[in-house]
mmCIF file of C-alpha atoms in Angstrom:
data_model
loop_
_atom_site.group_PDB
_atom_site.id
_atom_site.type_symbol
_atom_site.label_atom_id
_atom_site.label_comp_id
_atom_site.label_asym_id
_atom_site.label_seq_id
_atom_site.Cartn_x
_atom_site.Cartn_y
_atom_site.Cartn_z
ATOM 1 C CA MET A 1 65.710 134.118 55.360
ATOM 2 C CA ASP A 2 65.016 137.676 56.492
ATOM 3 C CA ASP A 3 67.927 139.383 58.228
ATOM 4 C CA LYS A 4 67.460 140.744 61.731
ATOM 5 C CA ASP A 5 67.427 144.292 60.412
ATOM 6 C CA GLY A 6 64.317 143.519 58.379
ATOM 7 C CA TYR A 7 66.043 143.036 55.022
ATOM 8 C CA ILE A 8 64.218 140.491 52.853
ATOM 9 C CA SER A 9 66.557 138.232 50.923
ATOM 10 C CA THR A 10 66.193 137.717 47.189
ATOM 11 C CA GLU A 11 65.766 133.995 47.745
ATOM 12 C CA VAL A 12 62.772 134.568 50.034
ATOM 13 C CA LEU A 13 61.125 136.924 47.523
ATOM 14 C CA ILE A 14 61.597 134.477 44.651
ATOM 15 C CA GLU A 15 60.329 131.564 46.731
ATOM 16 C CA ASP A 16 57.157 133.470 47.620
ATOM 17 C CA LEU A 17 56.630 134.530 44.003
ATOM 18 C CA ARG A 18 56.805 130.879 42.951
ATOM 19 C CA ARG A 19 54.376 129.961 45.751
ATOM 20 C CA VAL A 20 51.874 132.499 44.389
ATOM 21 C CA GLY A 21 52.397 131.058 40.913
ATOM 22 C CA ASP A 22 51.529 127.606 42.244
ATOM 23 C CA ILE A 23 48.297 128.978 43.712
ATOM 24 C CA VAL A 24 47.106 130.685 40.501
ATOM 25 C CA ARG A 25 48.647 128.008 38.220
ATOM 26 C CA ARG A 26 50.404 130.501 35.924
ATOM 27 C CA PRO A 27 53.035 133.222 36.067
ATOM 28 C CA PRO A 28 51.544 135.569 38.689
ATOM 29 C CA LYS A 29 50.237 139.036 37.892
ATOM 30 C CA THR A 30 50.411 142.052 40.176
ATOM 31 C CA LYS A 31 46.907 141.385 41.500
ATOM 32 C CA ASP A 32 47.956 137.814 42.386
ATOM 33 C CA ILE A 33 50.889 139.131 44.397
ATOM 34 C CA THR A 34 48.521 141.554 46.142
ATOM 35 C CA ASN A 35 45.973 138.816 46.882
ATOM 36 C CA TYR A 36 48.213 135.881 47.821
ATOM 37 C CA GLY A 37 51.756 137.093 48.330
ATOM 38 C CA ASN A 38 53.565 137.793 51.570
ATOM 39 C CA PHE A 39 55.295 140.814 50.059
ATOM 40 C CA SER A 40 54.026 143.857 48.159
ATOM 41 C CA TYR A 41 54.340 144.502 44.445
ATOM 42 C CA THR A 42 56.512 147.539 45.196
ATOM 43 C CA THR A 43 58.989 145.315 47.037
ATOM 44 C CA TYR A 44 59.556 143.265 43.872
ATOM 45 C CA LYS A 45 59.690 146.383 41.716
ATOM 46 C CA SER A 46 62.259 147.981 44.014
ATOM 47 C CA ARG A 47 64.419 144.862 44.209
ATOM 48 C CA PHE A 48 64.284 143.702 40.567
ATOM 49 C CA GLY A 49 63.323 146.860 38.677
ATOM 50 C CA GLY A 50 59.896 145.560 37.661
ATOM 51 C CA ILE A 51 57.569 142.565 37.835
ATOM 52 C CA VAL A 52 58.742 141.256 34.452
ATOM 53 C CA GLU A 53 62.313 141.090 35.752
ATOM 54 C CA ALA A 54 61.153 139.449 38.996
ATOM 55 C CA LEU A 55 59.237 136.786 37.075
ATOM 56 C CA SER A 56 62.222 136.114 34.844
ATOM 57 C CA GLU A 57 64.391 135.675 37.936
ATOM 58 C CA ALA A 58 61.822 133.182 39.278
ATOM 59 C CA GLY A 59 62.047 131.170 36.059
ATOM 60 C CA TYR A 60 58.810 132.319 34.445
ATOM 61 C CA ASN A 61 58.195 133.510 30.906
ATOM 62 C CA ALA A 62 56.456 136.773 31.803
ATOM 63 C CA SER A 63 54.698 137.057 28.431
ATOM 64 C CA ASP A 64 52.694 133.946 29.299
ATOM 65 C CA ARG A 65 50.686 136.102 31.694
ATOM 66 C CA PHE A 66 49.017 137.855 28.777
ATOM 67 C CA THR A 67 49.556 135.911 25.589
ATOM 68 C CA GLY A 68 48.540 132.480 24.419
ATOM 69 C CA THR A 69 46.774 130.718 21.603
ATOM 70 C CA TRP A 70 43.000 131.153 21.584
ATOM 71 C CA VAL A 71 41.125 127.983 22.484
ATOM 72 C CA SER A 72 37.585 127.424 21.213
ATOM 73 C CA ARG A 73 34.699 126.552 23.512
ATOM 74 C CA ASP A 74 34.308 123.187 21.778
ATOM 75 C CA HIS A 75 37.964 122.315 22.412
ATOM 76 C CA LEU A 76 37.570 123.139 26.100
ATOM 77 C CA LEU A 77 34.424 121.000 26.350
ATOM 78 C CA SER A 78 36.203 118.118 24.655
ATOM 79 C CA ASP A 79 39.167 118.516 26.958
ATOM 80 C CA ILE A 80 37.088 118.451 30.147
ATOM 81 C CA GLU A 81 35.413 115.253 28.946
ATOM 82 C CA SER A 82 38.876 113.720 28.651
ATOM 83 C CA VAL A 83 39.678 114.905 32.167
ATOM 84 C CA ALA A 84 36.468 113.258 33.421
ATOM 85 C CA ASP A 85 37.427 109.971 31.761
ATOM 86 C CA SER A 86 40.884 110.156 33.321
ATOM 87 C CA VAL A 87 39.685 110.725 36.893
ATOM 88 C CA ASP A 88 36.473 108.640 36.516
ATOM 89 C CA ARG A 89 34.323 111.151 38.422
ATOM 90 C CA LEU A 90 33.219 114.768 38.219
ATOM 91 C CA PRO A 91 36.301 116.815 37.298
ATOM 92 C CA ARG A 92 37.568 119.342 39.814
ATOM 93 C CA VAL A 93 39.535 122.524 39.290
ATOM 94 C CA THR A 94 42.495 120.818 40.934
ATOM 95 C CA ASP A 95 42.387 118.018 38.343
ATOM 96 C CA LEU A 96 43.391 120.319 35.505
ATOM 97 C CA GLU A 97 47.067 120.573 36.375
ATOM 98 C CA ASN A 98 47.793 116.889 35.742
ATOM 99 C CA ASN A 99 44.996 115.910 33.352
ATOM 100 C CA SER A 100 44.195 118.866 31.094
ATOM 101 C CA GLU A 101 45.833 120.420 28.055
ATOM 102 C CA TYR A 102 44.814 123.868 29.304
ATOM 103 C CA ARG A 103 45.197 126.013 32.366
ATOM 104 C CA TYR A 104 42.309 126.914 34.642
ATOM 105 C CA SER A 105 42.368 130.517 33.323
ATOM 106 C CA LYS A 106 41.438 129.262 29.839
ATOM 107 C CA TYR A 107 38.234 127.763 31.210
ATOM 108 C CA ARG A 108 37.386 130.767 33.365
ATOM 109 C CA SER A 109 37.714 133.134 30.410
ATOM 110 C CA GLU A 110 35.089 131.148 28.483
ATOM 111 C CA PHE A 111 32.634 129.873 31.123
ATOM 112 C CA ASP A 112 30.893 131.766 33.910
ATOM 113 C CA HIS A 113 31.661 129.068 36.463
ATOM 114 C CA TRP A 114 32.627 125.437 36.915
ATOM 115 C CA TYR A 115 29.016 124.183 36.980
ATOM 116 C CA GLU A 116 28.274 125.702 33.565
ATOM 117 C CA LEU A 117 31.320 123.974 32.098
ATOM 118 C CA LEU A 118 30.505 120.518 33.508
ATOM 119 C CA ASP A 119 26.822 120.840 32.651
ATOM 120 C CA GLU A 120 27.443 121.894 29.048
ATOM 121 C CA ALA A 121 30.044 119.159 28.597
ATOM 122 C CA GLY A 122 27.520 116.545 29.773
ATOM 123 C CA VAL A 123 29.756 115.128 32.480
ATOM 124 C CA LYS A 124 27.422 116.286 35.259
ATOM 125 C CA ARG A 125 24.650 114.089 33.870
ATOM 126 C CA LYS A 126 27.089 111.247 33.308
ATOM 127 C CA PHE A 127 28.285 111.027 36.894
ATOM 128 C CA ILE A 128 25.357 112.374 38.913
ATOM 129 C CA GLU A 129 22.055 110.554 38.402
ATOM 130 C CA ASN A 130 19.286 110.436 40.960
ATOM 131 C CA ARG A 131 21.644 112.272 43.339
ATOM 132 C CA GLU A 132 23.913 109.218 43.509
ATOM 133 C CA GLY A 133 27.505 110.144 42.809
ATOM 134 C CA ARG A 134 30.193 107.666 41.889
ATOM 135 C CA LEU A 135 31.603 105.947 44.988
ATOM 136 C CA SER A 136 35.052 107.243 44.053
ATOM 137 C CA ASP A 137 33.788 110.834 44.226
ATOM 138 C CA ASN A 138 34.164 111.305 47.965
ATOM 139 C CA LEU A 139 33.547 115.056 47.953
ATOM 140 C CA ILE A 140 30.200 114.768 46.180
ATOM 141 C CA SER A 141 29.214 111.727 48.219
ATOM 142 C CA ASN A 142 29.969 113.672 51.393
ATOM 143 C CA ILE A 143 27.434 116.342 50.451
ATOM 144 C CA GLN A 144 24.801 113.700 49.755
ATOM 145 C CA ASN A 145 25.570 111.948 53.063
ATOM 146 C CA VAL A 146 25.101 115.198 54.973
ATOM 147 C CA GLU A 147 21.742 115.670 53.257
ATOM 148 C CA ASN A 148 20.709 112.181 54.384
ATOM 149 C CA LYS A 149 21.587 113.078 57.971
ATOM 150 C CA ILE A 150 19.831 116.426 58.233
ATOM 151 C CA ARG A 151 17.066 115.843 55.633
ATOM 152 C CA LYS A 152 17.569 119.161 53.862
ATOM 153 C CA ILE A 153 19.894 120.699 51.307
ATOM 154 C CA PRO A 154 23.206 121.250 53.121
ATOM 155 C CA THR A 155 24.423 124.779 53.766
ATOM 156 C CA THR A 156 27.974 125.906 54.411
ATOM 157 C CA THR A 157 27.359 125.589 58.156
ATOM 158 C CA ASP A 158 25.890 122.094 57.734
ATOM 159 C CA LEU A 159 28.894 120.850 55.766
ATOM 160 C CA ASN A 160 31.298 122.200 58.370
ATOM 161 C CA GLU A 161 29.301 120.651 61.227
ATOM 162 C CA TYR A 162 28.261 117.272 59.805
ATOM 163 C CA GLY A 163 30.573 116.637 56.875
ATOM 164 C CA ASP A 164 34.009 115.143 56.508
ATOM 165 C CA TYR A 165 35.445 118.121 54.608
ATOM 166 C CA THR A 166 35.522 121.845 55.333
ATOM 167 C CA THR A 167 33.930 124.299 52.932
ATOM 168 C CA SER A 168 37.381 125.562 51.919
ATOM 169 C CA VAL A 169 37.957 122.181 50.271
ATOM 170 C CA TYR A 170 34.862 122.684 48.112
ATOM 171 C CA ILE A 171 35.828 126.231 47.213
ATOM 172 C CA ARG A 172 39.299 125.073 46.138
ATOM 173 C CA ASN A 173 37.923 122.199 44.053
ATOM 174 C CA TYR A 174 34.662 123.614 42.662
ATOM 175 C CA GLU A 175 35.010 127.420 43.019
ATOM 176 C CA SER A 176 32.161 127.707 45.573
ATOM 177 C CA VAL A 177 30.034 125.646 47.949
ATOM 178 C CA SER A 178 26.880 126.395 45.948
ATOM 179 C CA ILE A 179 28.487 124.931 42.807
ATOM 180 C CA ALA A 180 29.517 121.791 44.691
ATOM 181 C CA VAL A 181 26.012 121.346 46.155
ATOM 182 C CA ALA A 182 24.427 121.877 42.731
ATOM 183 C CA LEU A 183 26.796 119.323 41.210
ATOM 184 C CA ALA A 184 25.703 116.878 43.909
ATOM 185 C CA GLY A 185 22.241 116.997 42.371
ATOM 186 C CA PHE A 186 20.469 119.529 44.578
ATOM 187 C CA ASP A 187 18.298 122.387 43.371
ATOM 188 C CA VAL A 188 20.431 125.412 44.242
ATOM 189 C CA GLU A 189 21.747 128.240 42.103
ATOM 190 C CA PRO A 190 25.424 127.661 41.332
ATOM 191 C CA LYS A 191 27.394 130.869 41.626
ATOM 192 C CA ILE A 192 30.730 132.284 42.631
ATOM 193 C CA PRO A 193 30.530 134.767 45.535
ATOM 194 C CA THR A 194 31.171 138.336 44.377
ATOM 195 C CA ARG A 195 34.092 140.131 45.941
ATOM 196 C CA GLN A 196 34.710 143.864 46.153
ATOM 197 C CA ILE A 197 37.702 144.807 44.036
ATOM 198 C CA SER A 198 39.905 147.226 45.955
ATOM 199 C CA ASP A 199 41.345 150.398 44.448
ATOM 200 C CA GLY A 200 44.794 148.918 45.016
ATOM 201 C CA MET A 201 43.981 145.840 42.957
ATOM 202 C CA LEU A 202 42.708 147.991 40.077
ATOM 203 C CA LEU A 203 45.767 150.223 40.137
ATOM 204 C CA SER A 204 48.090 147.234 40.428
ATOM 205 C CA SER A 205 46.463 145.697 37.372
ATOM 206 C CA ILE A 206 47.052 148.882 35.339
ATOM 207 C CA SER A 207 50.644 149.023 36.546
ATOM 208 C CA ASP A 208 51.046 145.357 35.649
ATOM 209 C CA VAL A 209 49.981 145.979 32.051
ATOM 210 C CA ALA A 210 52.121 149.135 31.859
ATOM 211 C CA ASP A 211 55.161 147.105 32.886
ATOM 212 C CA TYR A 212 54.426 144.498 30.247
ATOM 213 C CA ILE A 213 53.906 146.884 27.296
ATOM 214 C CA SER A 214 56.519 149.395 28.541
ATOM 215 C CA HIS A 215 54.172 152.410 28.585
ATOM 216 C CA PRO A 216 50.910 153.518 30.242
ATOM 217 C CA PRO A 217 48.105 151.550 28.551
ATOM 218 C CA THR A 218 45.232 152.883 26.491
ATOM 219 C CA THR A 219 41.812 151.299 27.017
ATOM 220 C CA THR A 220 42.383 149.137 23.935
ATOM 221 C CA GLU A 221 45.667 147.856 25.315
ATOM 222 C CA TYR A 222 44.225 147.278 28.768
ATOM 223 C CA ASN A 223 41.218 145.398 27.360
ATOM 224 C CA GLU A 224 43.701 143.112 25.614
ATOM 225 C CA HIS A 225 45.968 142.483 28.601
ATOM 226 C CA GLY A 226 44.125 143.532 31.775
ATOM 227 C CA ASP A 227 41.788 141.760 34.164
ATOM 228 C CA HIS A 228 39.047 144.273 35.017
ATOM 229 C CA ALA A 229 36.360 146.267 33.200
ATOM 230 C CA ILE A 230 37.308 149.719 31.908
ATOM 231 C CA ALA A 231 33.965 151.056 33.164
ATOM 232 C CA THR A 232 34.698 149.822 36.699
ATOM 233 C CA ILE A 233 38.094 151.524 36.731
ATOM 234 C CA SER A 234 36.843 154.790 35.204
ATOM 235 C CA GLN A 235 33.924 154.976 37.599
ATOM 236 C CA ARG A 236 36.179 154.364 40.604
ATOM 237 C CA PHE A 237 38.745 157.023 39.650
ATOM 238 C CA GLY A 238 36.593 159.508 37.710
ATOM 239 C CA SER A 239 38.092 158.700 34.306
ATOM 240 C CA TRP A 240 40.420 156.257 32.630
ATOM 241 C CA THR A 241 43.076 158.952 32.332
ATOM 242 C CA ASN A 242 42.933 159.657 36.076
ATOM 243 C CA ALA A 243 43.265 155.954 36.880
ATOM 244 C CA VAL A 244 46.271 155.481 34.616
ATOM 245 C CA HIS A 245 47.923 158.639 35.928
ATOM 246 C CA THR A 246 47.383 157.470 39.512
ATOM 247 C CA ALA A 247 48.828 154.033 38.728
ATOM 248 C CA THR A 248 51.797 155.094 36.607
ATOM 249 C CA GLY A 249 52.292 158.846 37.024
ATOM 250 C CA GLU A 250 51.638 159.332 33.299
ATOM 251 C CA ALA A 251 48.646 159.658 30.968
ATOM 252 C CA PRO A 252 47.686 156.881 28.501
ATOM 253 C CA ALA A 253 50.084 156.788 25.563
ATOM 254 C CA ASP A 254 47.760 158.133 22.851
ATOM 255 C CA ASN A 255 45.992 160.699 25.038
ATOM 256 C CA ARG A 256 48.878 162.774 26.374
ATOM 257 C CA SER A 257 48.351 165.602 23.861
ATOM 258 C CA ILE A 258 44.609 165.837 24.567
ATOM 259 C CA ASN A 259 43.480 167.047 27.982
ATOM 260 C CA ASP A 260 40.065 166.598 29.540
ATOM 261 C CA GLN A 261 39.252 170.312 29.293
ATOM 262 C CA ASP A 262 39.679 170.298 25.482
ATOM 263 C CA LEU A 263 37.380 167.289 25.144
ATOM 264 C CA ILE A 264 34.705 168.790 27.377
ATOM 265 C CA ALA A 265 34.850 172.113 25.508
ATOM 266 C CA ASP A 266 34.344 170.357 22.170
ATOM 267 C CA LEU A 267 31.450 168.313 23.545
ATOM 268 C CA ARG A 268 29.745 171.407 24.932
ATOM 269 C CA SER A 269 30.199 173.183 21.613
ATOM 270 C CA VAL A 270 28.442 170.343 19.774
ATOM 271 C CA SER A 271 25.649 170.350 22.358
ATOM 272 C CA ALA A 272 25.074 174.116 22.045
ATOM 273 C CA GLN A 273 25.209 173.917 18.257
ATOM 274 C CA LEU A 274 22.652 171.087 17.989
ATOM 275 C CA ILE A 275 20.422 172.402 20.821
ATOM 276 C CA LYS A 276 20.291 168.964 22.442
ATOM 277 C CA SER A 277 22.296 166.376 24.293
ATOM 278 C CA PRO A 278 24.756 164.982 21.714
ATOM 279 C CA GLN A 279 24.614 161.345 20.726
ATOM 280 C CA THR A 280 27.345 159.130 19.316
ATOM 281 C CA GLN A 281 26.570 160.013 15.694
ATOM 282 C CA ASP A 282 26.568 163.730 16.554
ATOM 283 C CA ILE A 283 30.153 163.440 17.781
ATOM 284 C CA ILE A 284 31.132 161.677 14.570
ATOM 285 C CA ASP A 285 29.404 164.333 12.418
ATOM 286 C CA TYR A 286 30.206 167.538 14.327
ATOM 287 C CA GLY A 287 32.918 166.907 16.906
ATOM 288 C CA GLU A 288 36.650 167.503 16.622
ATOM 289 C CA HIS A 289 37.480 164.293 18.497
ATOM 290 C CA SER A 290 36.360 160.704 18.026
ATOM 291 C CA TYR A 291 33.795 158.906 20.160
ATOM 292 C CA SER A 292 36.458 156.373 21.231
ATOM 293 C CA THR A 293 38.666 159.204 22.496
ATOM 294 C CA TYR A 294 35.892 160.268 24.875
ATOM 295 C CA THR A 295 35.269 156.754 26.136
ATOM 296 C CA GLU A 296 39.009 156.134 26.557
ATOM 297 C CA HIS A 297 39.318 159.320 28.626
ATOM 298 C CA PHE A 298 36.132 159.021 30.671
ATOM 299 C CA GLY A 299 35.251 155.314 30.585
ATOM 300 C CA SER A 300 31.782 155.503 29.040
ATOM 301 C CA TRP A 301 29.566 157.904 27.143
ATOM 302 C CA GLU A 302 27.278 158.348 30.149
ATOM 303 C CA ASN A 303 30.270 159.216 32.321
ATOM 304 C CA THR A 304 31.475 161.678 29.676
ATOM 305 C CA LEU A 305 28.186 163.584 29.705
ATOM 306 C CA ASP A 306 28.147 163.558 33.492
ATOM 307 C CA ILE A 307 31.643 165.051 33.752
ATOM 308 C CA ALA A 308 30.703 167.725 31.184
ATOM 309 C CA ASP A 309 27.488 168.474 33.183
ATOM 310 C CA ILE A 310 25.439 167.810 30.055
ATOM 311 C CA PRO A 311 22.170 165.933 30.729
ATOM 312 C CA GLU A 312 21.623 162.645 28.942
ATOM 313 C CA SER A 313 17.958 163.490 28.346
ATOM 314 C CA ASN A 314 16.515 166.528 26.579
ATOM 315 C CA ASP A 315 13.583 166.506 29.010
ATOM 316 C CA PRO A 316 14.078 168.902 31.978
ATOM 317 C CA GLU A 317 12.004 166.601 34.172
ATOM 318 C CA GLU A 318 14.669 163.888 33.775
ATOM 319 C CA THR A 319 17.592 166.210 34.504
ATOM 320 C CA ASP A 320 19.494 166.863 37.703
ATOM 321 C CA VAL A 321 19.387 170.463 38.865
ATOM 322 C CA GLY A 322 23.139 170.728 38.355
ATOM 323 C CA ALA A 323 22.787 170.249 34.575
ATOM 324 C CA VAL A 324 19.689 172.421 34.004
ATOM 325 C CA ILE A 325 21.867 175.211 32.589
ATOM 326 C CA TRP A 326 21.985 173.242 29.354
ATOM 327 C CA HIS A 327 18.200 173.311 29.010
ATOM 328 C CA VAL A 328 18.380 177.082 29.364
ATOM 329 C CA ILE A 329 21.093 177.235 26.678
ATOM 330 C CA TRP A 330 19.120 174.987 24.316
ATOM 331 C CA LEU A 331 15.930 176.964 24.904
ATOM 332 C CA LEU A 332 17.570 180.346 24.288
ATOM 333 C CA ASN A 333 19.274 179.072 21.132
ATOM 334 C CA TYR A 334 16.017 177.560 19.927
ATOM 335 C CA ILE A 335 13.776 180.628 20.277
ATOM 336 C CA GLY A 336 16.519 183.176 19.569
ATOM 337 C CA ASP A 337 15.277 185.549 22.276
ATOM 338 C CA ILE A 338 15.131 185.766 26.050
ATOM 339 C CA PRO A 339 11.651 184.934 27.415
ATOM 340 C CA SER A 340 10.426 186.526 30.605
ATOM 341 C CA ALA A 341 10.276 184.718 33.931
ATOM 342 C CA GLU A 342 6.478 184.637 33.679
ATOM 343 C CA GLU A 343 6.609 182.976 30.257
ATOM 344 C CA ILE A 344 9.049 180.356 31.473
ATOM 345 C CA GLU A 345 6.978 179.631 34.564
ATOM 346 C CA ASP A 346 3.863 179.185 32.418
ATOM 347 C CA HIS A 347 5.355 177.095 29.583
ATOM 348 C CA HIS A 348 8.269 175.331 31.290
ATOM 349 C CA PRO A 349 7.372 175.050 34.997
ATOM 350 C CA VAL A 350 9.894 172.283 35.734
ATOM 351 C CA MET A 351 12.751 174.243 34.192
ATOM 352 C CA TYR A 352 11.650 177.392 36.010
ATOM 353 C CA LYS A 353 11.629 175.572 39.347
ATOM 354 C CA GLN A 354 15.074 174.057 38.728
ATOM 355 C CA CYS A 355 16.514 177.439 37.708
ATOM 356 C CA CYS A 356 15.230 179.027 40.894
ATOM 357 C CA GLU A 357 16.662 176.176 42.964
ATOM 358 C CA GLN A 358 20.094 176.508 41.385
ATOM 359 C CA TYR A 359 20.365 180.230 40.538
ATOM 360 C CA ASP A 360 17.737 181.886 42.779
ATOM 361 C CA ASP A 361 15.838 183.356 39.809
ATOM 362 C CA TRP A 362 15.352 183.077 36.037
ATOM 363 C CA GLU A 363 17.459 186.122 35.177
ATOM 364 C CA SER A 364 20.502 184.685 36.995
ATOM 365 C CA ALA A 365 20.086 181.400 35.134
ATOM 366 C CA VAL A 366 20.033 183.268 31.806
ATOM 367 C CA THR A 367 23.215 185.142 32.765
ATOM 368 C CA ALA A 368 24.938 181.861 33.660
ATOM 369 C CA ALA A 369 23.833 180.321 30.347
ATOM 370 C CA GLN A 370 25.158 183.282 28.359
ATOM 371 C CA ARG A 371 28.460 183.093 30.223
ATOM 372 C CA THR A 372 28.767 179.372 29.440
ATOM 373 C CA VAL A 373 28.046 179.977 25.741
ATOM 374 C CA SER A 374 30.633 182.774 25.733
ATOM 375 C CA ASP A 375 33.214 180.427 27.210
ATOM 376 C CA ILE A 376 32.406 177.840 24.520
ATOM 377 C CA LEU A 377 32.816 180.372 21.716
ATOM 378 C CA ASP A 378 36.080 181.654 23.138
#
């Protein structure tokens, strides 16, 4: 129990960690503690020195959070058929613990949602025909009974008002109400409601992986052990490096000797040299750093160009005003001379307009372009 002075006992922390593990049906990750726990991740880290140590104290094998033998799609389909035979009705998520060889996470990593799994395995057709579920399947029968009462496909509100079970029961057993209604034989799109991933959850996930591998993760390491898309994280925090630094206080392990400024300078040099927006092959042929280094730092190639203020397109009409300086650089390098404002206005009216919007006049844009090229050469 908690002491009167607010101190949380070790026993209480361990008990809550095990409770979270029961909810997610595996050794909990940092995001699970954030989502379902009564105490913060930092509380466990402060008390035990890290989440791995906390899990060990709770009796878990922490490596099970990330490792495990790969299971083929066919094996999962065969397994869910066995589950269906065991329970003699449509299988539910909650049936896996006592009837399946595999954890729920194995299924979710292979199938988009529970409906797809049951449909592909053929058990949906086996147990639901002409919208008549097996009598033993009380949850499915309840949906059909509500439809008989109201004479329309039941909604969440309808199930709560006329049914015998709350919608939370369907979410726990079938992932969402729409999946349960679709499994009952009604023409609705089965889907899992999207949820906004908080910055804290993303950072906790990075910290979780860092704890497991004992150093700040690279994108390759996070893709292997983490839960979220690299692009999502990089977009949220500006770059992968920024996200990792925010989460751990350090840069990714293989990027500490390369800073963002060096990468941007090299990219701009390639762009000025080729007189165009560089593509992946251009980086391979002319750059000092690899394409993967850029994507590991900045999340994606599009994000890399955006941070370097280099337009993705070579067409001025498709370029933001903020990146028009590169069209001036490419143009000057291409013709080898400085055209007059009148010539630019006649032959490149879009570029001329953008230059005036950003730099007041053509001459100022040329000066800015020359300064940028000078910085690249230095």
